[in-house]
């Protein structure tokens, strides 16, 4: 379509190539002028975002609403980005700041404020983030390779200080953050951290799980009453789970148990170490299995029943570096004195508990297995033969009820 504005012809068209063009940024209701010789044909794409006024020697372009328009005057091309009043204010704020930097540039990409060019100094990168805290913009600048490690450490530290996992940080060709879809629960927190850096999160099913590993140290020990009092545990007749007091000997517990063993007043029976993802279950079995046969109409079926020490631990990493420990411990033995159709019953002690701890806090489970004075090992025939508990039943202190079985747990987040 041709529109004659005095001596200038304006054509509104659907497509032009503007690979070599001058970029102009204005706000809504703001104007700029383009000099135009007489009888000049002007081509416009995206005319709904701007208003053109012909003043014979120049065209006055005024922003109408947010969007992008393209203007061609003879052999000169112009890309006009019209921003909202607030975006234009922010654009000018960043522009005035980075004009003193070496490398970064300011552009408009798909209607968004964008940092492009290159970043050569860590201080420039930080200054842009401090300036742009409440500004919506995207970061598309290339970062010098010698800054990559420092920037990754800085961003990772921000996540750790907020006690959340860090997304996958990619800095080539420009910064990009990716995370698995199931971690969308962290989106609000990640946005509050990374918005000022012009970064957003891309969720994908191909990224590895970001939940941290949790190391679970288990100490199965025979301890006496005095030692339990020393570390702040209560000697009781019931099954109980207790958190070792903060004033206790948390860090030196394994050493203290070894000293107890050397003095003949206790012993470490087992010391398994387990590593699981946060939210996954770790399992430890010190025992055996016995078969149970059941008969159907057409065939017989054999199932296997566990006995011994069965530990199940599911640990979750929470906020403020807390760990939520879901514990389930069972000590069971075969009871041949009580059978049904030749199948023995199971005698067992069981405890389930949920306890919150911080890194390196011990949980102690006691009362699961005690030996009454005068009781011989024939009363617990299968347990007394197990590798872990066999040594316990050989202990004279345990037989005389001077010691008992205590299971210690410690969960530690591994980043």
Short mmCIF file of C-alpha atoms in Angstrom, two decimals:
data_model
loop_
_atom_site.label_atom_id
_atom_site.label_comp_id
_atom_site.label_asym_id
_atom_site.label_seq_id
_atom_site.Cartn_x
_atom_site.Cartn_y
_atom_site.Cartn_z
CA UNK A 1 0.00 0.00 0.00
CA UNK A 2 1.31 3.47 -0.90
CA UNK A 3 0.63 6.51 1.31
CA UNK A 4 1.79 9.92 0.15
CA UNK A 5 2.93 12.15 2.98
CA UNK A 6 3.59 15.44 1.12
CA UNK A 7 6.61 14.61 -1.03
CA UNK A 8 7.40 11.32 0.68
CA UNK A 9 5.92 7.96 -0.27
CA UNK A 10 5.42 5.45 2.59
CA UNK A 11 4.89 1.79 1.80
CA UNK A 12 3.65 -0.57 4.55
CA UNK A 13 4.94 -4.04 3.71
CA UNK A 14 5.08 -7.49 5.27
CA UNK A 15 8.77 -8.39 5.12
CA UNK A 16 12.17 -6.83 4.71
CA UNK A 17 15.69 -7.97 5.54
CA UNK A 18 17.35 -5.67 8.07
CA UNK A 19 20.66 -7.40 8.67
CA UNK A 20 22.49 -4.07 8.28
CA UNK A 21 20.38 -1.60 10.18
CA UNK A 22 20.46 1.08 12.84
CA UNK A 23 18.75 0.11 16.08
CA UNK A 24 16.64 2.78 17.76
CA UNK A 25 15.03 2.42 21.18
CA UNK A 26 12.23 4.72 22.32
CA UNK A 27 9.48 4.66 24.90
CA UNK A 28 5.77 4.92 24.30
CA UNK A 29 4.87 8.54 23.34
CA UNK A 30 8.54 9.36 22.76
CA UNK A 31 9.80 10.51 19.36
CA UNK A 32 12.86 10.68 17.13
CA UNK A 33 13.46 12.17 13.67
CA UNK A 34 14.80 10.69 10.43
CA UNK A 35 16.10 13.07 7.75
CA UNK A 36 14.48 12.37 4.38
CA UNK A 37 15.23 13.94 0.97
CA UNK A 38 12.31 15.07 -1.15
CA UNK A 39 10.33 12.45 -3.09
CA UNK A 40 11.75 9.68 -0.94
CA UNK A 41 10.00 6.32 -0.74
CA UNK A 42 9.71 5.04 2.84
CA UNK A 43 8.96 1.38 3.56
CA UNK A 44 7.49 0.40 6.95
CA UNK A 45 6.86 -2.94 8.61
CA UNK A 46 5.01 -3.07 11.95
CA UNK A 47 3.36 0.30 11.48
CA UNK A 48 0.86 -0.31 14.31
CA UNK A 49 3.58 0.29 16.91
CA UNK A 50 4.59 3.76 15.66
CA UNK A 51 3.11 6.94 14.23
CA UNK A 52 4.81 8.67 11.27
CA UNK A 53 4.57 12.43 10.63
CA UNK A 54 6.05 14.09 7.55
CA UNK A 55 7.76 17.47 8.03
CA UNK A 56 9.15 17.63 4.46
CA UNK A 57 12.79 17.43 5.41
CA UNK A 58 12.39 14.78 8.08
CA UNK A 59 10.05 12.11 9.40
CA UNK A 60 8.97 12.24 13.04
CA UNK A 61 8.54 8.75 14.51
CA UNK A 62 6.52 8.44 17.75
CA UNK A 63 6.01 5.27 19.77
CA UNK A 64 2.38 4.18 20.05
CA UNK A 65 2.65 0.86 21.91
CA UNK A 66 5.23 -1.76 22.82
CA UNK A 67 6.57 -3.64 19.81
CA UNK A 68 9.09 -3.60 16.96
CA UNK A 69 8.80 -1.66 13.70
CA UNK A 70 11.11 -1.65 10.68
CA UNK A 71 11.70 1.41 8.50
CA UNK A 72 13.58 1.70 5.21
CA UNK A 73 14.49 5.11 3.82
CA UNK A 74 16.27 4.73 0.48
CA UNK A 75 19.22 2.46 1.30
CA UNK A 76 19.09 3.05 5.08
CA UNK A 77 17.37 0.61 7.43
CA UNK A 78 16.08 1.32 10.94
CA UNK A 79 14.82 -1.10 13.59
CA UNK A 80 12.60 0.77 16.04
CA UNK A 81 12.03 -0.91 19.40
CA UNK A 82 9.19 0.71 21.31
CA UNK A 83 9.29 -0.01 25.06
CA UNK A 84 6.84 0.70 27.85
CA UNK A 85 7.63 3.77 29.95
CA UNK A 86 9.01 1.65 32.80
CA UNK A 87 11.11 -0.59 30.52
CA UNK A 88 12.55 2.46 28.78
CA UNK A 89 13.51 3.97 32.13
CA UNK A 90 15.28 0.74 33.09
CA UNK A 91 16.93 0.55 29.68
CA UNK A 92 18.43 4.01 30.13
CA UNK A 93 19.57 3.14 33.66
CA UNK A 94 21.53 0.10 32.49
CA UNK A 95 22.83 1.91 29.41
CA UNK A 96 24.29 4.74 31.47
CA UNK A 97 26.00 2.20 33.76
CA UNK A 98 27.60 -0.15 31.24
CA UNK A 99 28.89 2.61 28.96
CA UNK A 100 31.91 2.70 31.27
CA UNK A 101 32.47 -1.07 30.97
CA UNK A 102 34.67 -2.73 28.41
CA UNK A 103 32.81 -5.37 26.42
CA UNK A 104 29.11 -5.57 27.37
CA UNK A 105 26.45 -4.03 25.16
CA UNK A 106 22.77 -3.27 25.60
CA UNK A 107 20.20 -4.46 23.07
CA UNK A 108 16.55 -5.31 22.70
CA UNK A 109 15.85 -8.94 21.76
CA UNK A 110 12.23 -9.91 21.03
CA UNK A 111 11.05 -6.88 22.98
CA UNK A 112 13.19 -7.68 26.04
CA UNK A 113 16.14 -5.73 27.44
CA UNK A 114 19.26 -7.84 26.84
CA UNK A 115 22.91 -7.64 27.88
CA UNK A 116 25.02 -8.81 24.94
CA UNK A 117 28.63 -8.45 23.87
CA UNK A 118 31.35 -9.80 26.20
CA UNK A 119 32.18 -9.76 29.90
CA UNK A 120 35.90 -9.50 30.64
CA UNK A 121 35.83 -8.61 34.33
CA UNK A 122 34.11 -10.30 37.27
CA UNK A 123 33.42 -6.89 38.84
CA UNK A 124 31.48 -5.78 35.73
CA UNK A 125 29.32 -8.89 35.92
CA UNK A 126 28.57 -8.24 39.60
CA UNK A 127 27.87 -4.53 39.04
CA UNK A 128 25.30 -5.34 36.34
CA UNK A 129 23.51 -7.74 38.71
CA UNK A 130 23.46 -5.18 41.53
CA UNK A 131 22.08 -2.50 39.22
CA UNK A 132 19.47 -4.80 37.70
CA UNK A 133 17.99 -6.32 40.85
CA UNK A 134 14.36 -5.37 40.11
CA UNK A 135 14.69 -5.07 36.32
CA UNK A 136 13.47 -7.75 33.94
CA UNK A 137 16.23 -8.42 31.44
CA UNK A 138 18.02 -11.34 29.80
CA UNK A 139 21.74 -12.00 29.86
CA UNK A 140 23.13 -13.05 26.46
CA UNK A 141 26.73 -11.85 26.79
CA UNK A 142 29.68 -14.18 26.36
CA UNK A 143 31.88 -14.52 29.44
CA UNK A 144 35.65 -14.89 29.30
CA UNK A 145 36.71 -18.49 30.02
CA UNK A 146 38.99 -17.49 32.89
CA UNK A 147 35.91 -16.20 34.79
CA UNK A 148 33.85 -19.39 34.45
CA UNK A 149 35.05 -21.17 37.61
CA UNK A 150 34.70 -18.05 39.75
CA UNK A 151 31.17 -17.32 38.52
CA UNK A 152 30.04 -20.94 38.97
CA UNK A 153 31.36 -20.94 42.54
CA UNK A 154 29.63 -17.64 43.25
CA UNK A 155 26.23 -18.84 41.95
CA UNK A 156 26.56 -22.21 43.71
CA UNK A 157 27.34 -20.44 46.98
CA UNK A 158 24.13 -18.39 46.65
CA UNK A 159 22.11 -21.61 46.37
CA UNK A 160 23.88 -23.20 49.34
CA UNK A 161 23.26 -20.12 51.50
CA UNK A 162 19.54 -20.57 50.74
CA UNK A 163 19.80 -24.32 51.46
CA UNK A 164 18.53 -25.42 48.07
CA UNK A 165 20.20 -27.44 45.30
CA UNK A 166 21.81 -25.48 42.49
CA UNK A 167 20.64 -25.97 38.89
CA UNK A 168 23.09 -27.04 36.22
CA UNK A 169 25.13 -23.96 35.26
CA UNK A 170 26.29 -23.72 31.65
CA UNK A 171 28.42 -20.72 30.62
CA UNK A 172 29.10 -21.53 26.97
CA UNK A 173 28.31 -19.80 24.67
CA UNK A 174 26.48 -17.67 27.26
CA UNK A 175 24.99 -18.44 30.70
CA UNK A 176 22.14 -20.92 30.83
CA UNK A 177 20.52 -22.75 33.76
CA UNK A 178 18.86 -26.16 33.42
CA UNK A 179 17.15 -28.42 35.94
CA UNK A 180 15.01 -31.59 35.94
CA UNK A 181 11.25 -31.13 35.82
CA UNK A 182 10.71 -32.69 39.24
CA UNK A 183 12.67 -29.83 40.87
CA UNK A 184 10.07 -27.20 39.91
CA UNK A 185 9.33 -26.82 43.63
CA UNK A 186 12.49 -24.68 43.80
CA UNK A 187 11.41 -22.33 40.97
CA UNK A 188 10.32 -19.46 43.22
CA UNK A 189 13.57 -19.53 45.19
CA UNK A 190 15.73 -19.89 42.08
CA UNK A 191 13.93 -16.95 40.46
CA UNK A 192 14.62 -14.74 43.48
CA UNK A 193 18.33 -15.67 43.27
CA UNK A 194 18.98 -15.57 39.51
CA UNK A 195 16.63 -12.83 38.30
CA UNK A 196 19.18 -10.09 39.01
CA UNK A 197 21.67 -11.96 36.79
CA UNK A 198 19.21 -12.01 33.89
CA UNK A 199 18.94 -15.81 34.08
CA UNK A 200 15.89 -18.05 34.06
CA UNK A 201 15.52 -21.81 34.57
CA UNK A 202 14.90 -24.24 31.70
CA UNK A 203 13.30 -27.47 32.92
CA UNK A 204 14.10 -30.64 31.06
CA UNK A 205 13.79 -34.38 31.64
CA UNK A 206 17.35 -34.99 30.43
CA UNK A 207 19.15 -33.25 33.33
CA UNK A 208 20.47 -35.42 36.16
CA UNK A 209 18.77 -35.30 39.55
CA UNK A 210 19.97 -32.34 41.62
CA UNK A 211 19.02 -33.69 45.04
CA UNK A 212 22.16 -34.05 47.18
CA UNK A 213 23.62 -37.30 48.44
CA UNK A 214 23.31 -38.05 52.14
CA UNK A 215 25.96 -40.11 53.87
CA UNK A 216 24.56 -42.25 56.69
CA UNK A 217 27.02 -43.64 59.20
CA UNK A 218 25.72 -46.48 61.39
CA UNK A 219 27.43 -47.71 64.56
CA UNK A 220 26.05 -50.89 66.14
CA UNK A 221 27.65 -51.20 69.56
CA UNK A 222 27.49 -52.81 72.98
CA UNK A 223 27.79 -50.08 75.63
CA UNK A 224 27.61 -49.96 79.43
CA UNK A 225 25.48 -47.76 81.68
CA UNK A 226 28.29 -45.36 82.55
CA UNK A 227 29.06 -44.67 78.89
CA UNK A 228 25.39 -44.01 78.14
CA UNK A 229 25.26 -41.48 80.95
CA UNK A 230 28.48 -39.88 79.70
CA UNK A 231 27.02 -39.20 76.26
CA UNK A 232 23.66 -38.07 77.62
CA UNK A 233 21.54 -41.20 77.02
CA UNK A 234 18.92 -42.45 79.42
CA UNK A 235 19.10 -46.10 80.45
CA UNK A 236 15.55 -47.40 80.22
CA UNK A 237 13.63 -50.61 79.89
CA UNK A 238 11.62 -49.52 76.85
CA UNK A 239 12.61 -49.13 73.22
CA UNK A 240 13.43 -45.49 72.53
CA UNK A 241 15.10 -43.14 70.05
CA UNK A 242 17.14 -40.25 71.41
CA UNK A 243 19.09 -37.37 69.88
CA UNK A 244 22.51 -36.98 71.44
CA UNK A 245 22.71 -33.60 73.21
CA UNK A 246 24.74 -30.87 71.52
CA UNK A 247 27.11 -30.85 74.49
CA UNK A 248 27.85 -34.53 73.95
CA UNK A 249 30.88 -36.09 72.25
CA UNK A 250 29.36 -36.19 68.76
CA UNK A 251 32.57 -35.78 66.79
CA UNK A 252 34.57 -38.29 68.82
CA UNK A 253 31.90 -40.97 69.30
CA UNK A 254 33.63 -43.65 67.15
CA UNK A 255 36.90 -43.02 69.03
CA UNK A 256 35.14 -43.17 72.40
CA UNK A 257 33.55 -46.49 71.46
CA UNK A 258 36.92 -47.91 70.45
CA UNK A 259 38.36 -46.83 73.81
CA UNK A 260 35.39 -48.50 75.50
CA UNK A 261 36.18 -51.66 73.56
CA UNK A 262 39.86 -51.58 74.54
CA UNK A 263 38.87 -51.37 78.23
CA UNK A 264 36.61 -54.40 77.90
CA UNK A 265 33.45 -52.46 78.80
CA UNK A 266 31.84 -52.53 75.36
CA UNK A 267 32.48 -53.19 71.69
CA UNK A 268 31.67 -52.03 68.18
CA UNK A 269 29.72 -54.85 66.53
CA UNK A 270 29.32 -53.31 63.07
CA UNK A 271 30.01 -49.99 61.37
CA UNK A 272 28.25 -49.84 57.97
CA UNK A 273 28.36 -46.67 55.84
CA UNK A 274 25.50 -45.94 53.44
CA UNK A 275 25.14 -43.31 50.71
CA UNK A 276 21.74 -42.38 49.27
CA UNK A 277 20.03 -39.56 47.40
CA UNK A 278 17.93 -37.24 49.54
CA UNK A 279 14.50 -38.85 49.78
CA UNK A 280 15.71 -42.35 48.91
CA UNK A 281 15.78 -45.27 51.34
CA UNK A 282 18.94 -46.95 52.61
CA UNK A 283 18.71 -50.49 53.96
CA UNK A 284 21.04 -52.64 56.07
CA UNK A 285 20.48 -56.28 57.01
CA UNK A 286 22.64 -58.29 59.38
CA UNK A 287 20.89 -61.61 59.60
CA UNK A 288 19.51 -64.38 57.52
CA UNK A 289 16.40 -65.79 55.87
CA UNK A 290 14.34 -68.88 56.47
CA UNK A 291 11.89 -70.49 54.01
CA UNK A 292 8.14 -70.62 54.44
CA UNK A 293 6.29 -73.04 52.19
CA UNK A 294 2.66 -72.47 51.29
CA UNK A 295 0.50 -74.83 49.22
CA UNK A 296 -2.10 -73.82 46.68
CA UNK A 297 -4.53 -75.77 44.58
CA UNK A 298 -2.11 -76.28 41.72
CA UNK A 299 1.34 -75.61 43.12
CA UNK A 300 3.49 -74.90 46.15
CA UNK A 301 5.09 -71.56 46.81
CA UNK A 302 8.17 -70.80 48.90
CA UNK A 303 8.76 -67.35 50.36
CA UNK A 304 11.72 -66.18 52.44
CA UNK A 305 11.42 -64.33 55.72
CA UNK A 306 14.20 -62.08 57.07
CA UNK A 307 15.40 -62.20 60.65
CA UNK A 308 18.21 -60.44 62.49
CA UNK A 309 18.88 -56.68 62.46
CA UNK A 310 16.97 -54.83 59.74
CA UNK A 311 17.66 -51.10 59.42
CA UNK A 312 15.73 -48.82 57.06
CA UNK A 313 16.65 -45.14 56.85
CA UNK A 314 15.13 -42.50 54.59
CA UNK A 315 16.75 -39.08 54.94
CA UNK A 316 15.51 -35.81 53.43
CA UNK A 317 17.51 -32.62 53.09
CA UNK A 318 15.38 -29.73 54.35
CA UNK A 319 15.84 -26.01 54.87
CA UNK A 320 18.41 -24.43 57.19
CA UNK A 321 20.64 -27.45 56.65
CA UNK A 322 18.27 -29.70 58.59
CA UNK A 323 17.97 -33.40 57.80
CA UNK A 324 14.68 -35.21 58.37
CA UNK A 325 15.47 -38.82 59.30
CA UNK A 326 12.80 -41.50 58.94
CA UNK A 327 14.11 -44.48 60.91
CA UNK A 328 12.81 -48.02 61.10
CA UNK A 329 14.76 -50.66 63.07
CA UNK A 330 13.74 -54.21 63.74
CA UNK A 331 15.54 -56.99 65.61
CA UNK A 332 13.88 -60.36 65.11
CA UNK A 333 14.61 -64.01 65.87
CA UNK A 334 13.07 -67.33 64.95
CA UNK A 335 10.89 -68.83 67.71
CA UNK A 336 10.74 -72.60 67.25
CA UNK A 337 8.76 -72.96 70.49
CA UNK A 338 5.72 -71.41 68.82
CA UNK A 339 4.90 -72.97 65.45
CA UNK A 340 1.86 -73.25 63.21
CA UNK A 341 1.81 -76.19 60.79
CA UNK A 342 5.53 -76.56 61.34
CA UNK A 343 6.23 -72.89 60.50
CA UNK A 344 8.04 -71.06 63.34
CA UNK A 345 6.93 -67.65 64.56
CA UNK A 346 9.10 -64.54 64.81
CA UNK A 347 10.03 -62.73 68.03
CA UNK A 348 10.91 -59.13 67.34
CA UNK A 349 11.50 -55.66 68.72
CA UNK A 350 10.69 -52.76 66.45
CA UNK A 351 10.94 -48.99 66.51
CA UNK A 352 9.97 -46.31 63.97
CA UNK A 353 10.78 -42.67 64.47
CA UNK A 354 11.16 -39.35 62.63
CA UNK A 355 13.89 -37.09 64.01
CA UNK A 356 15.29 -33.83 62.63
CA UNK A 357 19.03 -33.36 62.91
CA UNK A 358 21.72 -31.05 61.60
CA UNK A 359 24.89 -32.25 59.91
CA UNK A 360 26.91 -34.60 62.16
CA UNK A 361 24.27 -35.03 64.92
CA UNK A 362 23.95 -38.60 66.21
CA UNK A 363 20.71 -40.42 66.93
CA UNK A 364 20.81 -43.32 69.39
CA UNK A 365 18.33 -46.21 69.44
CA UNK A 366 18.32 -48.32 72.59
CA UNK A 367 16.20 -50.91 74.37
CA UNK A 368 15.86 -53.08 71.27
CA UNK A 369 17.69 -56.05 72.75
CA UNK A 370 18.53 -56.72 76.39
CA UNK A 371 19.77 -59.86 78.11
CA UNK A 372 18.21 -60.85 81.40
CA UNK A 373 20.51 -62.20 84.12
CA UNK A 374 20.67 -65.97 84.03
CA UNK A 375 19.30 -66.14 80.47
CA UNK A 376 21.38 -68.35 78.18
CA UNK A 377 21.90 -68.11 74.46
CA UNK A 378 19.53 -71.02 73.84
CA UNK A 379 16.61 -68.62 74.36
CA UNK A 380 17.73 -66.69 71.24
CA UNK A 381 19.29 -69.52 69.22
CA UNK A 382 19.42 -67.89 65.80
CA UNK A 383 20.47 -64.38 66.84
CA UNK A 384 23.34 -65.71 68.91
CA UNK A 385 24.79 -67.30 65.75
CA UNK A 386 24.68 -64.17 63.56
CA UNK A 387 28.03 -62.54 62.70
CA UNK A 388 27.09 -59.12 64.15
CA UNK A 389 25.11 -60.20 67.22
CA UNK A 390 27.08 -63.37 67.92
CA UNK A 391 29.86 -61.40 69.63
CA UNK A 392 27.27 -59.59 71.74
CA UNK A 393 25.92 -62.86 73.16
CA UNK A 394 29.45 -63.95 74.02
CA UNK A 395 29.94 -60.86 76.21
CA UNK A 396 29.78 -61.58 79.95
CA UNK A 397 28.76 -57.98 80.62
CA UNK A 398 25.78 -58.36 78.30
CA UNK A 399 24.81 -61.65 79.94
CA UNK A 400 24.92 -59.95 83.34
CA UNK A 401 22.80 -57.00 82.11
CA UNK A 402 25.65 -54.54 82.55
CA UNK A 403 25.56 -53.58 78.90
CA UNK A 404 22.99 -53.30 76.15
CA UNK A 405 22.77 -52.97 72.39
CA UNK A 406 22.67 -49.37 71.10
CA UNK A 407 22.48 -48.35 67.44
CA UNK A 408 23.85 -44.91 66.52
CA UNK A 409 23.01 -43.02 63.30
CA UNK A 410 24.57 -39.92 61.82
CA UNK A 411 23.37 -38.27 58.57
CA UNK A 412 25.59 -35.83 56.67
CA UNK A 413 24.73 -33.91 53.50
CA UNK A 414 27.29 -34.39 50.73
CA UNK A 415 27.26 -31.57 48.15
#
